[in-house]
């Protein structure tokens, strides 16, 4: 796993964990594979010390079953974050920190005011009420499957924009509550503004999401919430059909790793930021 | 100060928003043959007992309980229910309600409200009558063992509190009782101890000159239960073989006497000297005396294979049979461990909770191995009655419900724990109707320097994780008892509901404490399983004794008696031995991880006894030596009665689905419940969490082909991987000797087929047997155990852990006894040197050749084809594993895969070779041609007369095989066979290499781009069928189970 970027500043990635979060280790590993240094911190610690968030260049809100996903997926964790952690996260976004929220992270993000975010780039002091819901899958059951994904050409998402189909455009999903529900006005609005970051392939919208949306971002493009797990596709042997692929097909980075690399690259190329100043 | 009141908050979907929970009821009812009509709407109900006022309840409803986009919440009654019938399902008092616990915590954290919460679900039926709604609720929505069904609106004025049992320190008069009275006491106090055990206890207390106290008697009963002490497998056994019409092909007696024909050759080849079976002697009457079945068979093989005095001994077993799971080396720095458990009894009564706590307990075993391992994979194998079984005996749940609930239990627990469930299987047999088998396995990884813990005198006894309640009282003794019709009521307190998040928090905490920067914070740990603290502390205090203050244990509700605290099997609890200096640091870490811990006392006591205290008063004292060594081990009688065993086999089918052509039969077999795709089950498991999967349960073009084994990469950044598989051959239960060997061979084949090291396979046994107090059942168990020894030796695959459940039967209301078929699950794992070298079972490329390794025998006993019926013309002998060819084939296939010659490999098992070949083809989106006539057959089989080759009427003229020969060769389930896909240019060299090494192999066909399977036999066309057609049969076989 040698990272060929040792001479560069390795941005610091924060992985927020909590009771029931269980995709933190693969999320940390994905950040590291993309050239960042990852650290997991318990939400309980961040609620006491939200200022810790200020030290990081990237943030991940992992998948899992936070607090058992009791009441609804991500509900309790979102409520806890709204109260103490939201202001620091808002600050991070204003600093230009990319935030990724796969699966349970997405469910939390839509309920704690991180997504879809303000339409005018001005984050409110108090977290906004949810305007998007991730409901039980169409057939009411948890499902683990890989799907084709498409990245809308004009997305503003720093994690996915510009990713071409030079390697297989597929990602794994595994969830019971991933059906995106929102008003058609909101969806049209998100679409216009390039805030649709990811869609399921034409035949692969297995959970029944509106407009086949698999992931959205805020208007700055920094905050990505998505039901698929890009962190589970950073090596080719994780692909369900890798034994059918030629070596040359497996030369390019897998899609998941490309997503994380895009964000790490973004932190390096952002101008006039403290991070760059202290890079050595 | 406001009074505490019970508020009722109802949350429902807004009009126009889908309600899958509601529509799911219609679908489930439909599958059970109930036509509901109209629609069903669901709502979540929260009963909150607190001092919160209306404004606060409104906030709670709006900000926490309802989603603003899709749901509405109402405090109190809820909207009027127009023309609808409503039922509500709520947990019974005392039953764990994980969601309620989460809500209570959230209310405290977010709103500062201290509350008691109960959660429930409401279902409104637009057309069904109240009676029908209640039926649906009781059959499909609730399990009345743990849940109450209420018509209308359930809104109690107070929520149930714990009730206090009178719990003085009671002595029980025992020393003066006679035999009949002892037996009566054993039953009435739910001790489930035999008379000789009761007498041993009586002798001990007479020696001590006092009567036992209730808590002491309970502790002994728990510790001596079959579940904890495996007294059947450890007892001396007298084994006899009855003469039968035919001589039993593997006589344990003959081998015990010294002519150890079967395993001798391979043992010698492997450099292990073996004479007679260890621990076996033949007495003058001709019966075999076995000292301790476990030690003389399963453990004896491991001992022999790992004996350092032997030149080729296995040096990678790090901790076997002594800890909660078996541990082997993985790489220089890491070890991997594996444990497989059954949770049969609880699953019979409450499949969801039973399966969930089964997997939860198995995970805790791995967490409690050495100084703690990280669970990285789960496996599950279920043996259940067919979903469409007619005439379900009273007291049994409908088989479909058992299966779907067991799946849901494993799903919810494993997914929440974040452990991928990667491998498994389902076996259907009507005899499981009252006694399903639920095998749960867990694999863990740990640093090699953390493989062992050691309790020190003075270490603090720390209990952490879940709280103690009345749940699961008497689980250990219950699991050692026969399930009877009456049990559902009598033992409902033995049923438990798990809370995966509590366990996940404990896991995260333990790993943080294990890897603490200054060193591991504890000196030993174990999980609280059956018997609760009594077993966990009892085991850890074995050498040193302990002083235990039971009043300090955190409890779920007030009123528990000391005995209840001591033997409660409440889930998600771990027991640690912590040096006093580390307790403070551990406490701080627990706080950070929101894990509750308590100091229960200290390890070590003057006389090495276990002393139990309640508010500083001694309430019990147990001699650890008597507790652990005092259980009498009476000699048990075992009889091998082949005719009796054969008579237990289920009747064969009526032959529907057989023929006319072989491919028609094949299509029927593909849809057989045992064989058909289990995608609907597997996709409900998060089999990829942790991001380590290399070979997934389903592979191939449509990601629908069945993998032989799972491969994961346990160590981040390392390309060394681990293959995990199972073997089960219940079809051969007519002789458990061959059944057990076939299961071992299947497990080995599965591992080898994905690229595992054949020389590094470690295996586990799990016996689920009908009542072994019946000498005939014990006789069949002996045969299986002997096969385990032979198989382990021959394959050089040591057993590292095991488990047994030896009273699996159900007595119906009218007194009919249903015994399960003897069932042995073999689970195994082995490293893969380089993950990119793994091979999957889907055929890769048209033009490649199909090669079979291993010979096909004319023995179809137990095969799926024979069970279909209309097979009188087929040879009915049981297939036998060759202890020379089985290991040889495995080794050579593994070698070829490692060298990169093999494009795909598939285990040839249930259904036979055509079935495996078809699976390879359709999983790869290809077709194939197969020449059955080219399949090598066992010519030297002792059952030559039954070989249709010779029945062909032309003196075995191989050029004109008969139709029955073709059918046998197509569908025989001969072990030790592999199908390989080989590039055309490599075939000749491969066959030559294999021949040189003594392995039978032949090219039997080709993969083609047209999606058609066509059969020939030496140039004669025998039909063709679209592989898509075959795939659809395989995929539709499990439709209607969900």
Short mmCIF file of N, CA, C and O in Angstrom, two decimals, chain A residues 14 67 73-74 117 119-120 138 146 183 189 227 234 237 242 273:
data_model
loop_
_atom_site.label_atom_id
_atom_site.label_comp_id
_atom_site.label_asym_id
_atom_site.label_seq_id
_atom_site.Cartn_x
_atom_site.Cartn_y
_atom_site.Cartn_z
N UNK A 14 -10.63 13.35 9.25
CA UNK A 14 -11.34 12.99 10.48
C UNK A 14 -12.45 12.00 10.13
O UNK A 14 -13.27 12.25 9.25
N UNK A 67 -26.35 4.26 16.79
CA UNK A 67 -27.35 4.12 17.86
C UNK A 67 -28.44 3.13 17.45
O UNK A 67 -29.61 3.29 17.76
N UNK A 73 -33.17 5.29 10.49
CA UNK A 73 -31.73 5.27 10.23
C UNK A 73 -31.12 6.64 10.46
O UNK A 73 -31.58 7.64 9.90
N UNK A 74 -30.12 6.71 11.29
CA UNK A 74 -29.36 7.95 11.51
C UNK A 74 -30.06 8.99 12.37
O UNK A 74 -29.49 10.03 12.66
N UNK A 117 -28.14 21.47 2.17
CA UNK A 117 -27.45 22.73 2.46
C UNK A 117 -28.20 23.93 1.92
O UNK A 117 -29.22 23.80 1.23
N UNK A 119 -29.25 27.27 -0.24
CA UNK A 119 -29.16 27.48 -1.69
C UNK A 119 -28.27 28.68 -2.00
O UNK A 119 -27.90 28.90 -3.15
N UNK A 120 -27.90 29.47 -0.98
CA UNK A 120 -27.13 30.69 -1.25
C UNK A 120 -25.73 30.65 -0.65
O UNK A 120 -25.10 31.68 -0.44
N UNK A 138 -37.66 0.17 -1.47
CA UNK A 138 -38.95 -0.13 -2.08
C UNK A 138 -39.53 -1.46 -1.61
O UNK A 138 -40.70 -1.57 -1.31
N UNK A 146 -24.01 -4.58 -5.85
CA UNK A 146 -23.24 -3.62 -6.63
C UNK A 146 -24.15 -3.08 -7.73
O UNK A 146 -24.92 -3.84 -8.31
N UNK A 183 -39.36 16.58 -2.46
CA UNK A 183 -40.36 17.17 -3.35
C UNK A 183 -39.77 17.31 -4.75
O UNK A 183 -38.56 17.46 -4.91
N UNK A 189 -34.55 21.58 -8.51
CA UNK A 189 -33.64 22.62 -8.07
C UNK A 189 -32.20 22.07 -7.93
O UNK A 189 -31.23 22.65 -8.42
N UNK A 227 -25.62 6.90 -0.90
CA UNK A 227 -25.92 5.59 -0.32
C UNK A 227 -24.83 4.56 -0.66
O UNK A 227 -24.51 3.73 0.18
N UNK A 234 -11.69 0.33 -3.22
CA UNK A 234 -10.40 0.99 -3.42
C UNK A 234 -9.35 0.01 -3.93
O UNK A 234 -8.23 0.39 -4.23
N UNK A 237 -9.64 -6.27 -6.13
CA UNK A 237 -10.16 -7.55 -5.64
C UNK A 237 -11.48 -7.38 -4.89
O UNK A 237 -12.14 -8.36 -4.56
N UNK A 242 -13.93 -9.24 -10.38
CA UNK A 242 -12.53 -8.95 -10.71
C UNK A 242 -11.83 -10.13 -11.34
O UNK A 242 -10.91 -9.95 -12.14
N UNK A 273 -5.16 28.63 1.65
CA UNK A 273 -5.69 28.05 2.86
C UNK A 273 -4.56 27.76 3.84
O UNK A 273 -3.42 27.55 3.47
#
